[in-house]
Amino acid sequence: MSFENSRALIVEGGAMRGIFSSGVLDAFMEEGYRPYDFAIGVSAGASNLVGYLAEAPGRSYQVITELATSRDFYNPSRFLKGGDLVDVEWLWQQSNARYPVDKSKLFSSIPLWTAVTNVETGKADYYRIDESNADSAMVATAALPIAFKSTPCFSGGCFTDGGVADSIPVKEAYRRGSRDITVILSHPLSYQKNPAKYPWLLKKLFASNPALANAMVARTETYNQSLAFIRNPPKDAVIRVIAPPDEFSVKRLTMNKAILNQGYELGLQAGKEHMMNRQGLHGLTDENCHFCV
C-alpha cells in the first residue's frame, strides 16, 4: 500500500529500551497528538504503538514494568534448562488479558505495520496489523532468535524478530511514499552498532537457515545503513528523530524498575519537547536542535 507524500511514524524495538518510546507516546496521547498517516513498529516498538493507536495511555509502561520484569517472561534458569529466555508469546497474551485495548479503536486508527524477518529469505516482511493476524504478527516481530525457541508461522511463512532484518524501517516508510518521517529510537543519536564478535558462531547456530544466518551477520551493517539514511535523508524527505539522551541507562534486559522509570520519564520529556518544537514554542532551528524540528 502506497502513501504518497504522507507522514509516517517509525518506532524502533530494543526490548526494555522500549520504555523510552512508551514515554514519548504517552506524552503524545496526553495532548491528542496524532499527525501521522501510518506507523511501522518493530518488536517492543510495535507493542508500544498498539497502546498509542488504541488510545490506552500508560498501557505500554505497565506491560514493560509489570509483565516484562516478571520471571514468567524473562527467566535465565528456564533458558539453561532448554526453555525460553524470554517468552514473548506469554507477554503478548498476558498484555491483552491484563491490559486489554479497545480493538475497534485500534483497527480503525492510523494503519499499523510491523516488521518481521522471514526465516527462509532472511529479509524483512511487513504486515499490516488487523484482527486476523495481530496475535501471530505481534509475537513474530518480537521473537528473538535463540532467546525464544518457537518460530511463529503464519500467512505462508515462518518468522523471527523484525529487528534482525530491519530494526528501523525508515527506508520502508520512504519506499511507501512517506516524505515526512518521524523516528523514535531506542539508543542515543551517537550510537553506532558494532559488528558481531563471532560471526562464525552465528552461522553455525543458524546453519539450517543460511539466509537467516547471513541476515544475523549483516545486522550491524543494515542497522548502521538505516542510521545513515536518517542522518542524510533524500533531498525530497524530512526525517525527524526523537532519541534518548546520552545518559540513557536502560539496557536490552534491564529489570530494575527505578532505572526503567528514569527511562520512561526521559521519554515523556522528549515527547513533550518534540511537540513544543513542532509548534515553534522553543524557537529552535536546525542549527541548534539537530533532528528535532
Coordinates of C-alpha atoms in Angstrom, one line a residue, residues 91 112 123 130 187 194 220:
L91 CA 4.0 -11.5 27.2
L112 CA -0.1 0.0 11.7
K123 CA 14.7 -10.4 4.6
D130 CA -5.5 -6.4 11.8
H187 CA 19.5 4.4 21.5
N194 CA 29.3 -2.8 16.5
T220 CA 25.2 -4.3 12.1

